Amino acid sequence: MQIRDLPYSDPGDPDVRSGPRFLYWLGRNQLTGQLKSLSWGLMHQCAIAGLPLVVGLAVQAVIDGSGRGLAQAGALILVLGILIAVGDTMLHRTAVTNWITAAARVQQLLARKTAELGSALTRRVAAGEVVAVSTGDVEKIGWFVEALSRFAAAATALVLICVGLVLYLPSLGVLVAIAMPVLALTVLPLLPRATRRADIQREKAGKATELASDTVAGLRVLRGIGGEELFLGRYRRASQEVRDAAVGSARMWALISAIQVFLPGVLLISLVWYGAALARDGRIDVGQLVTVYSAATLMLFPLRHFEEIAMAYSFSRPSAQRAVRVLSLERSTRPSTIDAMVPEGDLYDPVTGLLAARGQFTAVVCGDPDEAGRLAERLGGHAEAETGAETGAGTGPDVGKDPAAGAGTTTDDGKRTAPAPLPSVLLGGVPLDELPLDSARTAVLVQDKDPVLLSGTLRELLDVPSSGAVSPGDALDAAQCGDVLDALAQASLDTGGDPMRTRITERGRSLSGGQRQRLALARSLVTDPEALVLDEPTSAVDSHTEARVAAGIRRLRRGRTTVAFASSPLLLDLADRVVLVHGGTVVASGAHRDLLRDEPLYRAVVTRETDDDIAASAAQDELVGADASPSAEAIEEFEERA
């Protein structure tokens, strides 16, 4: 795989049983690239290893006064120099290719998993951890994959050089052959402690990253309540903990590096002392001593790869474990048994009894905003993936739970079993869980109450998969984005006044909440799904704009199924049908005005009545009953409540 061939058409199915198994899977899938890098590395290392022999021949030729021998040695040095240059260049090229392609494979796997899980991902894994995995962890994993082939080449070269020295000069070669494994393995007892310190550093860095991400996301709120200094102090303490952990980790790695400098120095001194004694006694030639000394000196270069691979593995193993934690998340959906299709018909939730008739604008009223959000996600087929309790994710026993979900059962031995899966939402009688993921997403689109705008131009924002029936202009007009377009046109002078070419910052932070909400609504309208589910689509706009947005949605979505979770009378009055959901069940449905008159609970939610208001209203209804005159007790009770 070459860099120009990226991205992968299929990054594969990773082994997510553990971090080391994931690293092994990555290396196995890059076997060709690893073998290329190993070959060039062996050429580079062996050419370097040949230099001491040639230098020894040159020294011996000078001592013997042989001009021909000196010329031959010079020619060999030239050839070895060319081999070293070519081998080093190609080794670097292939190793970096392995790094980039491995990182790209991991990023594609993470992107695919993110698209598969959707909003469930951040419910089951902290947002800061997701950021850490997709940035720093990907780089560390790539580093280990890249260093692996260079380490293999260095280890092979060391074995060959040791064998060669033993055959060339046993008296000194045996000393070097015994010392090299000792030098390579001496630091192994220190690696677990160094790894633990590195793990602590990365854990604290991940928490600091998560804190920074949350702070930036809520910066406007923090400024509104004057909480900047509080969160600045928290981040300062978190960053100091990261610094202390990094210093502790660096000290351990410095000790390992010092050992790998000190021990080779002891070896070289011992080698020179013993070799000089042998040369003085005439048992070896000076050229042979120079050859062995030079070989031992050059062997220290490949020996450093042992330290590098130890560092790379200690850093990449927890990174791979975090990546595995994300990649191992699965949607609890049934295997697809239906051909790729986009069904048509009514949208029905058998759990709550909610029915959104095909081609109608249905408004749903829930007294609990969290319940509304969960129901909206269920309608899109996301419910099972978001039950964090099933995987042990989340921060509490009720994180991500649907109150309608089963609580599980307790066996005789006291163990809790997982709750039974909820029945799937049906579209035209077809269970969404049994559809291929692409078909389910094409059929039903859910826009949550806090939609995200990606950075890029407005044209890129609206360039989404769609039926083609709704143009961006019509969608922007229906979402009442005229003032947003004017603001974007004035914000960028280098686009010639074209708002479609104006760049939107990350998450739309340069826009107001209402502007972001309307642009996200326009993006959803452009897709033109069979069923569109909107969770509080007008919560951030004023009442005048809200009425026009509601009318625009109704007009543009005529003949298409639309479900809007809202409690605004302006939007509810335009709906074809209004459904009241309470306690996870549909308790009433009908026209907005009828429900407002006949349903006290609906009236309480829509008009924001207090408990005292509801009690007084109920007492008044009792007093003015059509078939009976009010009793003295009823009048007295009404006066007390009023």
PDB file of N, CA, C and O in Angstrom, residues 38 51 92 159-160 236 313 360 368-369 396 455 575 627:
ATOM      1  N   LEU A  38      12.145  -4.025   6.117  1.00  0.00           N
ATOM      2  CA  LEU A  38      13.147  -4.917   6.687  1.00  0.00           C
ATOM      3  C   LEU A  38      14.292  -5.165   5.713  1.00  0.00           C
ATOM      4  O   LEU A  38      15.471  -5.166   6.102  1.00  0.00           O
ATOM      5  N   LEU A  51      31.815  -1.786   7.180  1.00  0.00           N
ATOM      6  CA  LEU A  51      32.841  -0.740   7.227  1.00  0.00           C
ATOM      7  C   LEU A  51      34.032  -1.098   8.121  1.00  0.00           C
ATOM      8  O   LEU A  51      35.192  -0.872   7.736  1.00  0.00           O
ATOM      9  N   HIS A  92      14.048   4.833   5.263  1.00  0.00           N
ATOM     10  CA  HIS A  92      13.247   5.939   5.776  1.00  0.00           C
ATOM     11  C   HIS A  92      11.943   6.072   4.985  1.00  0.00           C
ATOM     12  O   HIS A  92      10.867   6.273   5.572  1.00  0.00           O
ATOM     13  N   VAL A 159      22.808  -9.892  15.199  1.00  0.00           N
ATOM     14  CA  VAL A 159      23.101 -11.326  15.211  1.00  0.00           C
ATOM     15  C   VAL A 159      24.153 -11.668  14.157  1.00  0.00           C
ATOM     16  O   VAL A 159      25.115 -12.418  14.425  1.00  0.00           O
ATOM     17  N   LEU A 160      23.993 -11.130  12.961  1.00  0.00           N
ATOM     18  CA  LEU A 160      24.949 -11.418  11.891  1.00  0.00           C
ATOM     19  C   LEU A 160      26.341 -10.900  12.232  1.00  0.00           C
ATOM     20  O   LEU A 160      27.354 -11.576  11.973  1.00  0.00           O
ATOM     21  N   ARG A 236      -5.504  24.579  35.112  1.00  0.00           N
ATOM     22  CA  ARG A 236      -4.120  24.806  35.540  1.00  0.00           C
ATOM     23  C   ARG A 236      -3.650  23.655  36.429  1.00  0.00           C
ATOM     24  O   ARG A 236      -2.526  23.161  36.285  1.00  0.00           O
ATOM     25  N   TYR A 313       6.581   0.711  22.044  1.00  0.00           N
ATOM     26  CA  TYR A 313       5.558  -0.238  22.492  1.00  0.00           C
ATOM     27  C   TYR A 313       4.895   0.244  23.773  1.00  0.00           C
ATOM     28  O   TYR A 313       3.672   0.132  23.930  1.00  0.00           O
ATOM     29  N   GLN A 360     -47.696  13.391   6.823  1.00  0.00           N
ATOM     30  CA  GLN A 360     -48.256  14.391   7.719  1.00  0.00           C
ATOM     31  C   GLN A 360     -47.177  15.006   8.600  1.00  0.00           C
ATOM     32  O   GLN A 360     -46.115  14.419   8.832  1.00  0.00           O
ATOM     33  N   ASP A 368     -40.976  15.944  29.732  1.00  0.00           N
ATOM     34  CA  ASP A 368     -39.578  15.733  30.109  1.00  0.00           C
ATOM     35  C   ASP A 368     -38.701  15.865  28.865  1.00  0.00           C
ATOM     36  O   ASP A 368     -38.817  15.046  27.943  1.00  0.00           O
ATOM     37  N   PRO A 369     -37.829  16.874  28.794  1.00  0.00           N
ATOM     38  CA  PRO A 369     -36.979  17.027  27.609  1.00  0.00           C
ATOM     39  C   PRO A 369     -36.083  15.823  27.352  1.00  0.00           C
ATOM     40  O   PRO A 369     -35.819  15.481  26.201  1.00  0.00           O
ATOM     41  N   GLY A 396     -22.782   6.601  35.557  1.00  0.00           N
ATOM     42  CA  GLY A 396     -23.725   6.290  36.610  1.00  0.00           C
ATOM     43  C   GLY A 396     -24.609   5.142  36.217  1.00  0.00           C
ATOM     44  O   GLY A 396     -24.619   4.698  35.081  1.00  0.00           O
ATOM     45  N   SER A 455     -16.749  22.624  10.218  1.00  0.00           N
ATOM     46  CA  SER A 455     -16.077  23.757   9.599  1.00  0.00           C
ATOM     47  C   SER A 455     -16.032  23.577   8.086  1.00  0.00           C
ATOM     48  O   SER A 455     -15.975  22.457   7.574  1.00  0.00           O
ATOM     49  N   ALA A 575     -49.280  21.976  13.176  1.00  0.00           N
ATOM     50  CA  ALA A 575     -49.127  20.529  12.950  1.00  0.00           C
ATOM     51  C   ALA A 575     -50.454  19.913  12.517  1.00  0.00           C
ATOM     52  O   ALA A 575     -51.531  20.343  12.934  1.00  0.00           O
ATOM     53  N   ASP A 627     -73.845  19.031  34.407  1.00  0.00           N
ATOM     54  CA  ASP A 627     -75.022  18.282  34.846  1.00  0.00           C
ATOM     55  C   ASP A 627     -75.332  18.418  36.331  1.00  0.00           C
ATOM     56  O   ASP A 627     -76.247  17.775  36.827  1.00  0.00           O
TER      57      ASP A 627
END
